[in-house]
Coordinates of C-alpha atoms in Angstrom, one line a residue:
M505 CA 67.2 -104.6 -43.6
K506 CA 69.5 -107.5 -44.0
K507 CA 72.8 -107.4 -42.3
T508 CA 75.7 -109.8 -42.7
L509 CA 76.7 -112.0 -39.8
R510 CA 80.3 -111.7 -38.9
T511 CA 80.7 -115.4 -38.2
A512 CA 79.3 -118.5 -39.8
I513 CA 75.6 -119.1 -39.4
A514 CA 73.1 -121.7 -40.1
A515 CA 74.8 -123.9 -42.5
V516 CA 77.9 -124.3 -40.4
S517 CA 77.7 -127.0 -37.8
A518 CA 77.7 -126.2 -34.1
T519 CA 80.8 -128.3 -33.7
A520 CA 83.0 -125.9 -35.6
L521 CA 82.2 -123.0 -33.3
L522 CA 82.4 -124.7 -29.9
A523 CA 86.2 -124.5 -29.6
S524 CA 86.4 -120.8 -30.5
L525 CA 83.7 -119.9 -28.1
A526 CA 84.8 -122.0 -25.1
A527 CA 85.8 -118.9 -23.2
C528 CA 82.2 -117.6 -23.3
G529 CA 80.8 -120.5 -21.3
G530 CA 80.5 -118.7 -18.0
E531 CA 81.3 -120.3 -14.6
T532 CA 79.2 -123.4 -14.9
A533 CA 81.2 -126.3 -16.2
Q534 CA 80.6 -126.9 -19.8
S535 CA 79.8 -130.4 -21.3
D536 CA 81.2 -131.7 -24.6
E537 CA 77.9 -133.6 -25.1
K538 CA 76.1 -132.3 -28.2
E539 CA 72.7 -132.1 -26.7
L540 CA 70.4 -129.1 -26.3
T541 CA 67.1 -128.7 -24.4
V542 CA 65.0 -126.0 -25.9
S543 CA 61.9 -124.6 -24.1
W544 CA 59.4 -122.2 -25.7
Y545 CA 55.7 -121.2 -25.9
Y546 CA 54.4 -123.8 -28.2
S547 CA 51.6 -123.4 -30.7
S548 CA 49.7 -126.6 -31.2
D549 CA 48.1 -125.7 -34.5
G550 CA 50.6 -127.7 -36.5
G551 CA 52.4 -124.6 -37.9
D552 CA 54.7 -123.7 -35.0
T553 CA 57.6 -121.7 -36.4
I554 CA 60.2 -122.7 -33.7
E555 CA 59.4 -126.4 -34.3
R556 CA 60.1 -125.9 -38.0
A557 CA 63.3 -124.0 -37.2
I558 CA 64.4 -126.9 -34.9
A559 CA 63.8 -129.4 -37.8
L560 CA 66.1 -127.4 -40.1
Y561 CA 68.7 -127.0 -37.4
K562 CA 68.8 -130.8 -36.9
E563 CA 69.1 -131.3 -40.6
Q564 CA 72.1 -129.0 -40.7
N565 CA 73.6 -130.4 -37.4
P566 CA 72.8 -134.1 -37.4
D567 CA 75.3 -134.7 -34.6
V568 CA 73.3 -132.5 -32.2
T569 CA 70.4 -134.0 -30.2
I570 CA 67.6 -131.5 -29.4
N571 CA 65.1 -132.1 -26.6
E572 CA 61.9 -130.0 -27.0
V573 CA 60.0 -128.7 -24.0
H574 CA 56.6 -127.2 -24.8
T575 CA 55.4 -124.6 -22.3
S576 CA 53.1 -121.6 -22.3
F577 CA 53.2 -117.9 -21.4
E578 CA 51.1 -118.6 -18.3
Q579 CA 53.5 -121.4 -17.0
M580 CA 56.6 -119.3 -17.5
N581 CA 55.0 -116.1 -16.1
K582 CA 54.3 -118.0 -12.9
N583 CA 57.3 -120.3 -12.6
A584 CA 60.2 -119.0 -14.6
A585 CA 62.7 -118.7 -11.7
L586 CA 62.0 -122.3 -10.5
T587 CA 61.9 -123.7 -14.1
L588 CA 65.2 -122.2 -15.1
Q589 CA 67.0 -123.3 -11.9
A590 CA 65.7 -126.8 -11.7
D591 CA 67.9 -129.9 -12.2
D592 CA 66.3 -130.5 -15.6
A593 CA 66.3 -126.8 -16.6
P594 CA 66.5 -126.2 -20.4
D595 CA 69.6 -124.9 -22.0
V596 CA 67.8 -122.2 -23.9
A597 CA 64.3 -120.9 -23.1
L598 CA 61.8 -118.3 -24.3
Y599 CA 60.7 -115.8 -21.6
N600 CA 59.1 -112.4 -21.3
Q601 CA 60.8 -109.1 -22.0
G602 CA 61.3 -106.3 -19.5
T603 CA 62.7 -105.3 -16.1
S604 CA 60.2 -107.3 -14.1
S605 CA 60.8 -110.5 -16.1
V606 CA 64.2 -111.1 -17.8
G607 CA 65.7 -108.2 -15.8
N608 CA 64.5 -109.7 -12.5
L609 CA 66.1 -113.1 -13.4
A610 CA 69.3 -111.4 -14.4
S611 CA 69.5 -109.6 -11.1
Q612 CA 69.1 -113.0 -9.3
G613 CA 71.9 -114.7 -11.3
V614 CA 69.4 -117.1 -12.8
I615 CA 70.2 -116.4 -16.5
S616 CA 73.5 -115.9 -18.3
D617 CA 75.2 -112.8 -19.6
L618 CA 75.4 -113.3 -23.3
S619 CA 77.4 -110.2 -24.2
E620 CA 80.5 -112.1 -25.4
Y621 CA 78.3 -114.1 -27.7
A622 CA 76.6 -111.0 -29.0
E623 CA 79.9 -109.6 -29.9
E624 CA 81.2 -112.8 -31.4
Y625 CA 78.2 -113.4 -33.6
G626 CA 77.6 -109.8 -34.5
W627 CA 74.1 -109.5 -32.9
D628 CA 75.0 -105.9 -32.1
E629 CA 75.2 -105.3 -35.8
I630 CA 72.1 -107.1 -36.8
L631 CA 69.7 -105.5 -34.4
P632 CA 68.9 -101.7 -34.3
E633 CA 69.8 -99.9 -31.1
S634 CA 66.3 -99.5 -29.9
I635 CA 65.8 -103.3 -30.2
Q636 CA 69.1 -104.1 -28.5
T637 CA 67.9 -102.1 -25.5
I638 CA 65.2 -104.7 -24.9
A639 CA 67.9 -107.4 -24.7
K640 CA 70.1 -105.5 -22.2
Y641 CA 69.8 -105.3 -18.4
K642 CA 71.8 -104.0 -15.5
A643 CA 72.0 -107.1 -13.3
D644 CA 73.7 -105.2 -10.5
D645 CA 71.0 -102.4 -10.5
G646 CA 67.9 -104.5 -10.0
G647 CA 67.8 -105.8 -13.5
I648 CA 66.8 -102.5 -15.1
M649 CA 66.4 -102.7 -18.8
S650 CA 69.0 -100.3 -20.3
A651 CA 70.9 -99.5 -23.4
D652 CA 74.0 -99.6 -21.2
G653 CA 73.2 -103.0 -19.7
D654 CA 74.5 -106.4 -20.7
W655 CA 72.9 -108.9 -23.1
Y656 CA 70.7 -111.3 -21.1
G657 CA 68.3 -112.1 -23.9
V658 CA 68.1 -112.4 -27.7
P659 CA 65.0 -111.3 -29.7
I660 CA 64.4 -112.8 -33.1
N661 CA 61.4 -110.8 -34.3
G662 CA 59.5 -107.7 -33.4
E663 CA 56.1 -106.4 -32.7
F664 CA 54.5 -103.0 -32.7
T665 CA 51.2 -101.2 -32.4
L666 CA 49.7 -99.6 -35.4
A667 CA 46.5 -98.4 -37.1
Y668 CA 44.3 -100.9 -38.8
Y669 CA 41.7 -99.6 -41.2
N670 CA 38.6 -101.1 -42.8
A671 CA 39.3 -99.6 -46.2
D672 CA 35.8 -100.6 -47.4
M673 CA 34.1 -98.5 -44.7
F674 CA 36.3 -95.5 -45.6
E675 CA 35.4 -95.8 -49.3
E676 CA 31.7 -96.3 -48.6
N677 CA 31.6 -93.2 -46.5
G678 CA 33.8 -91.1 -48.9
I679 CA 36.5 -90.6 -46.3
A680 CA 40.2 -90.8 -47.1
I681 CA 42.5 -93.1 -45.1
P682 CA 44.6 -90.8 -43.0
T683 CA 48.4 -90.3 -43.4
T684 CA 48.9 -87.6 -40.8
F685 CA 47.6 -87.0 -37.3
E686 CA 45.5 -84.1 -38.4
E687 CA 43.9 -86.3 -41.1
L688 CA 43.3 -89.0 -38.5
E689 CA 41.3 -86.6 -36.3
S690 CA 39.5 -85.3 -39.3
A691 CA 38.5 -88.8 -40.5
M692 CA 37.3 -89.8 -37.0
Q693 CA 35.1 -86.6 -36.8
Q694 CA 33.7 -87.3 -40.2
F695 CA 32.6 -90.8 -39.1
V696 CA 31.1 -89.3 -35.9
D697 CA 29.2 -86.8 -38.0
K698 CA 27.7 -89.8 -39.9
G699 CA 26.7 -91.5 -36.7
I700 CA 29.5 -94.0 -36.7
T701 CA 31.8 -94.5 -33.7
P702 CA 35.2 -94.7 -35.5
V703 CA 37.5 -96.7 -33.2
A704 CA 37.1 -100.4 -32.0
F705 CA 38.6 -100.2 -28.5
E706 CA 38.9 -101.8 -25.1
G707 CA 40.0 -100.6 -21.7
N708 CA 40.9 -103.8 -19.8
E709 CA 44.0 -105.1 -21.5
T710 CA 46.4 -103.1 -23.6
A711 CA 44.6 -101.0 -26.2
S712 CA 44.0 -98.0 -23.9
Q713 CA 47.4 -97.9 -22.4
H714 CA 49.1 -98.3 -25.8
L715 CA 47.0 -95.4 -27.2
W716 CA 47.9 -93.2 -24.2
Y717 CA 51.6 -94.0 -24.8
Q718 CA 51.4 -93.3 -28.5
L719 CA 50.0 -89.9 -27.7
A720 CA 52.7 -89.2 -25.2
L721 CA 55.4 -90.4 -27.7
S722 CA 54.1 -87.9 -30.3
K723 CA 55.4 -85.1 -28.0
A724 CA 58.5 -86.9 -26.7
D725 CA 62.1 -87.6 -27.9
R726 CA 64.4 -90.6 -27.5
Q727 CA 65.8 -89.3 -24.2
W728 CA 62.4 -89.1 -22.7
V729 CA 61.9 -92.8 -23.7
E730 CA 65.2 -93.8 -22.0
D731 CA 64.3 -91.8 -18.9
Y732 CA 60.8 -93.3 -18.6
Q733 CA 61.8 -96.9 -19.4
S734 CA 65.1 -97.1 -17.6
Y735 CA 64.9 -94.5 -14.9
E736 CA 68.0 -92.9 -16.5
H737 CA 66.8 -89.5 -15.3
D738 CA 63.7 -88.3 -13.4
V739 CA 60.7 -87.8 -15.7
D740 CA 58.4 -84.8 -15.2
F741 CA 54.7 -85.9 -15.1
T742 CA 53.7 -82.3 -15.5
G743 CA 55.6 -82.1 -18.8
E744 CA 54.0 -82.1 -22.2
P745 CA 54.1 -85.8 -23.1
F746 CA 52.1 -86.8 -20.0
T747 CA 49.7 -83.9 -20.0
Y748 CA 49.1 -84.0 -23.7
A749 CA 48.4 -87.7 -23.7
A750 CA 45.9 -87.6 -20.8
N751 CA 44.1 -84.5 -22.2
K752 CA 43.9 -85.8 -25.8
F753 CA 42.7 -89.2 -24.6
A754 CA 39.9 -87.5 -22.6
E755 CA 39.1 -85.3 -25.6
W756 CA 38.7 -88.3 -27.9
V757 CA 36.3 -89.9 -25.3
E758 CA 34.2 -86.7 -25.1
K759 CA 34.0 -86.4 -28.9
G760 CA 32.8 -89.9 -29.3
Y761 CA 35.8 -91.3 -31.1
L762 CA 36.1 -94.1 -28.6
P763 CA 33.1 -96.3 -27.6
N764 CA 31.6 -95.1 -24.3
N765 CA 31.3 -98.7 -23.1
S766 CA 34.9 -99.7 -23.9
G767 CA 36.0 -99.4 -20.3
G768 CA 34.3 -102.7 -19.7
L769 CA 35.5 -104.5 -22.9
V770 CA 38.5 -106.8 -23.4
A771 CA 40.8 -107.4 -26.4
E772 CA 38.6 -110.2 -27.7
D773 CA 35.6 -107.9 -27.8
M774 CA 37.6 -105.3 -29.7
I775 CA 39.0 -107.6 -32.4
T776 CA 35.7 -109.4 -32.9
Q777 CA 33.9 -106.2 -33.4
F778 CA 36.5 -104.8 -35.8
C779 CA 36.6 -108.0 -37.9
A780 CA 32.8 -107.9 -38.0
G781 CA 32.9 -104.6 -39.7
E782 CA 31.4 -102.6 -36.9
Y783 CA 34.2 -100.0 -36.7
P784 CA 36.4 -98.5 -39.4
I785 CA 39.6 -98.1 -37.2
M786 CA 41.4 -100.2 -34.6
F787 CA 44.6 -99.1 -32.8
S788 CA 46.3 -102.3 -31.6
G789 CA 49.2 -104.7 -32.0
S790 CA 50.8 -106.5 -34.9
W791 CA 49.7 -109.7 -33.3
W792 CA 46.2 -109.2 -34.8
F793 CA 47.4 -109.3 -38.4
G794 CA 46.4 -112.9 -39.1
R795 CA 43.1 -112.5 -37.3
V796 CA 42.1 -109.4 -39.3
N797 CA 43.0 -111.0 -42.6
Q798 CA 41.3 -114.3 -41.8
D799 CA 38.2 -113.1 -40.1
G800 CA 37.6 -109.7 -41.6
D801 CA 35.4 -109.7 -44.7
F802 CA 36.8 -106.5 -46.0
K803 CA 39.9 -105.0 -47.5
A804 CA 42.3 -104.0 -44.7
A805 CA 44.9 -101.3 -44.7
Y806 CA 47.7 -100.7 -42.2
S807 CA 49.9 -97.8 -41.2
V808 CA 52.1 -96.6 -38.4
F809 CA 50.1 -94.6 -35.9
P810 CA 49.9 -91.3 -37.8
G811 CA 52.5 -88.9 -36.5
N812 CA 54.5 -91.5 -34.7
E813 CA 56.9 -92.5 -37.5
N814 CA 59.9 -91.6 -35.3
L815 CA 58.8 -92.9 -31.9
N816 CA 56.2 -95.7 -31.8
T817 CA 54.9 -98.1 -29.2
G818 CA 56.4 -101.6 -29.8
G819 CA 59.2 -103.9 -28.9
T820 CA 60.3 -107.4 -29.7
G821 CA 58.8 -110.8 -29.4
K822 CA 59.7 -112.7 -26.3
L823 CA 63.4 -113.0 -25.5
W824 CA 65.5 -116.2 -25.7
V825 CA 67.6 -116.7 -22.6
V826 CA 70.2 -119.2 -21.4
P827 CA 70.0 -120.3 -17.8
E828 CA 73.2 -119.9 -15.8
T829 CA 73.0 -123.6 -14.9
S830 CA 73.3 -124.7 -18.6
Q831 CA 76.2 -126.9 -19.4
H832 CA 75.8 -126.2 -23.1
K833 CA 76.0 -122.5 -23.3
D834 CA 78.1 -122.4 -26.5
L835 CA 75.7 -124.7 -28.3
A836 CA 72.7 -122.7 -27.0
A837 CA 74.3 -119.5 -28.4
D838 CA 74.9 -121.2 -31.7
F839 CA 71.2 -122.2 -31.8
L840 CA 70.2 -118.6 -31.0
N841 CA 72.4 -117.3 -33.8
F842 CA 70.7 -119.8 -36.1
L843 CA 67.3 -118.3 -35.2
L844 CA 68.7 -115.0 -36.5
S845 CA 69.9 -116.6 -39.7
E846 CA 68.5 -115.6 -43.1
D847 CA 66.5 -118.8 -43.6
V848 CA 64.7 -118.6 -40.3
Q849 CA 64.1 -114.8 -40.6
N850 CA 62.7 -115.3 -44.2
M851 CA 60.3 -117.9 -42.8
L852 CA 59.1 -115.3 -40.2
A853 CA 58.8 -112.7 -43.0
T854 CA 56.4 -114.9 -45.0
E855 CA 54.1 -115.1 -42.0
A856 CA 54.2 -111.4 -41.1
G857 CA 56.5 -112.3 -38.2
L858 CA 58.4 -109.0 -38.4
P859 CA 61.9 -110.3 -38.7
F860 CA 65.1 -108.3 -38.2
N861 CA 67.4 -110.1 -40.7
S862 CA 65.4 -111.2 -43.7
S863 CA 66.5 -110.9 -47.3
D864 CA 64.9 -108.3 -49.5
D865 CA 63.7 -110.9 -52.0
Y866 CA 62.3 -113.5 -49.5
S867 CA 59.5 -115.7 -50.8
L868 CA 57.6 -118.9 -49.9
E869 CA 59.3 -120.7 -52.8
S870 CA 62.8 -120.0 -51.6
L871 CA 62.3 -121.4 -48.1
P872 CA 63.9 -124.8 -47.2
D873 CA 61.2 -127.5 -47.1
A874 CA 61.6 -127.9 -43.3
L875 CA 60.5 -124.2 -42.8
K876 CA 57.4 -124.2 -45.0
N877 CA 54.1 -123.9 -43.1
P878 CA 52.3 -127.3 -43.4
N879 CA 49.0 -125.5 -43.0
G880 CA 49.6 -123.0 -45.7
T881 CA 48.0 -120.4 -43.4
F882 CA 49.7 -117.4 -45.0
D883 CA 50.1 -118.7 -48.6
D884 CA 47.4 -116.5 -49.9
M885 CA 48.4 -113.4 -47.9
Q886 CA 51.9 -112.8 -49.3
E887 CA 51.0 -109.3 -50.7
E888 CA 49.5 -108.4 -47.3
T889 CA 52.5 -109.7 -45.4
K890 CA 54.9 -107.8 -47.4
E891 CA 52.9 -104.6 -46.9
F892 CA 52.8 -105.3 -43.2
N893 CA 56.5 -106.1 -42.9
N894 CA 57.3 -102.9 -44.7
V895 CA 55.5 -100.8 -42.1
F896 CA 57.7 -102.4 -39.4
K897 CA 60.7 -102.0 -41.6
T898 CA 60.1 -98.3 -41.7
L899 CA 60.1 -98.1 -37.9
L900 CA 63.3 -100.1 -37.7
E901 CA 65.0 -97.8 -40.2
N902 CA 63.9 -94.8 -38.1
D903 CA 65.1 -96.7 -34.9
A904 CA 61.6 -95.7 -33.7
I905 CA 60.7 -98.7 -31.5
S906 CA 59.9 -97.2 -28.1
L907 CA 58.9 -100.1 -25.9
Y908 CA 55.6 -100.4 -23.9
P909 CA 54.2 -98.1 -21.2
D910 CA 53.9 -100.8 -18.5
W911 CA 57.5 -102.1 -18.8
P912 CA 59.2 -99.9 -16.2
S913 CA 57.7 -102.0 -13.3
A914 CA 55.3 -104.8 -12.6
G915 CA 52.5 -102.6 -11.1
M916 CA 52.2 -100.3 -14.1
Y917 CA 50.0 -102.5 -16.2
N918 CA 47.0 -102.5 -13.8
S919 CA 47.5 -98.9 -12.8
L920 CA 47.5 -97.7 -16.4
N921 CA 44.3 -99.5 -17.1
S922 CA 42.7 -98.2 -13.9
A923 CA 43.6 -94.6 -14.6
L924 CA 42.5 -94.7 -18.2
Q925 CA 39.3 -96.5 -17.4
G926 CA 38.6 -93.5 -15.2
L927 CA 38.9 -91.3 -18.3
I928 CA 36.7 -93.6 -20.5
N929 CA 34.0 -93.8 -17.8
G930 CA 34.2 -90.1 -17.0
N931 CA 35.1 -90.7 -13.4
S932 CA 38.5 -89.0 -13.5
T933 CA 40.0 -85.8 -14.9
P934 CA 43.2 -86.0 -17.0
E935 CA 45.1 -84.6 -14.0
E936 CA 43.8 -87.3 -11.7
A937 CA 44.6 -90.1 -14.2
T938 CA 48.1 -88.8 -14.6
A939 CA 48.6 -88.6 -10.9
E940 CA 47.5 -92.3 -10.6
I941 CA 50.0 -93.3 -13.2
Q942 CA 52.7 -91.3 -11.6
A943 CA 52.1 -92.9 -8.2
A944 CA 52.5 -96.4 -9.7
Y945 CA 55.6 -95.4 -11.6
E946 CA 57.2 -93.9 -8.5
E947 CA 56.3 -97.0 -6.4
G948 CA 58.0 -99.2 -9.0
K949 CA 61.0 -97.1 -8.9
A950 CA 61.2 -97.3 -5.1
D951 CA 60.8 -101.1 -5.2
L952 CA 64.0 -101.2 -7.3
G953 CA 65.8 -99.1 -4.7
L954 CA 66.2 -96.1 -7.0

């Protein structure tokens, strides 16, 4: 998993790189002042990983002053364009992935093209192609996310959806944890036959649309993903991926694999019920790893969604961007490269942060003191974090990350949930649900002028 950076990384001071990268600075006049303002979604629990990374960067670059700006997802989601163009805009900021977010700002000229930095630092060698796609956008074509676009963001870790299993419930009921799709359906039916609804679920946030997309991906190929996500070619909503996903989803509802009240539930309901031991299976995101291990009073097991080892729902964490107005672009790029360095990536690995460039022998003991979690939150979970990181590593090795179903346009999120709630509640047929999804997709495409 580890790849070698082509240029100096964390231990080299920012100063040594500024001269060689001066040409990458963009049109905004660049300052010689060694000062950097960093904005990110801050975690106030005392264990924020970026705050720890900044502490190490300052140790290694004592001549650089870093100003921290703590923000939130909600603030940036509402005000990103204003924030990143203000007189006091940060030099580097964390923002949401996708065409409607980073892509939109790229099309407006708000954020900088980082392609020269990507080549200079070798980010194109560190990140798998499917991950690079999430960082690339066509600014002149409405900001569409595309493998053929330019680098407008830098991801430092991943995320993906997977199957969580309550291994104790499986053992108590004499059912084997599945490794194939056929075994998954067999296990769910065995639980139903015992009077147990197998899957913790919700229909108001992301679980339903992620399951629908996983089912579609199981009948798709990489070109289908490119076409759906980047409008590279027209997609056929009567084709097998879409029809299979809607029909299989409806079948699972009818067979009782999914709770019949899940259309009215939210993610907090789902994770609370799973951690309480009420359901043996949960299909959801890597972001629940800590919660499952901390709140669940059972042995948990994890796997890629069975059958989706080659194409799987997932992406990156939020993207780091550099506003076009920044006068410290070279220094900002150096900091982003530092976030991809082995030390920082190893820190993420010890906390199930799904890094892209960690060493194979990472450990808590090998971390620089500045990067160690003061709360010790994951100290007793190192065996579990390694297992979890290895699931993600398998997907990276297969270049299987296939993004999220709502990313093509801003309206997709609500339309997917609406259509799939119709299937959960029995108010829609698979054909009607697919037609509703197609209408939202085509509207988003038209909004981009395509």
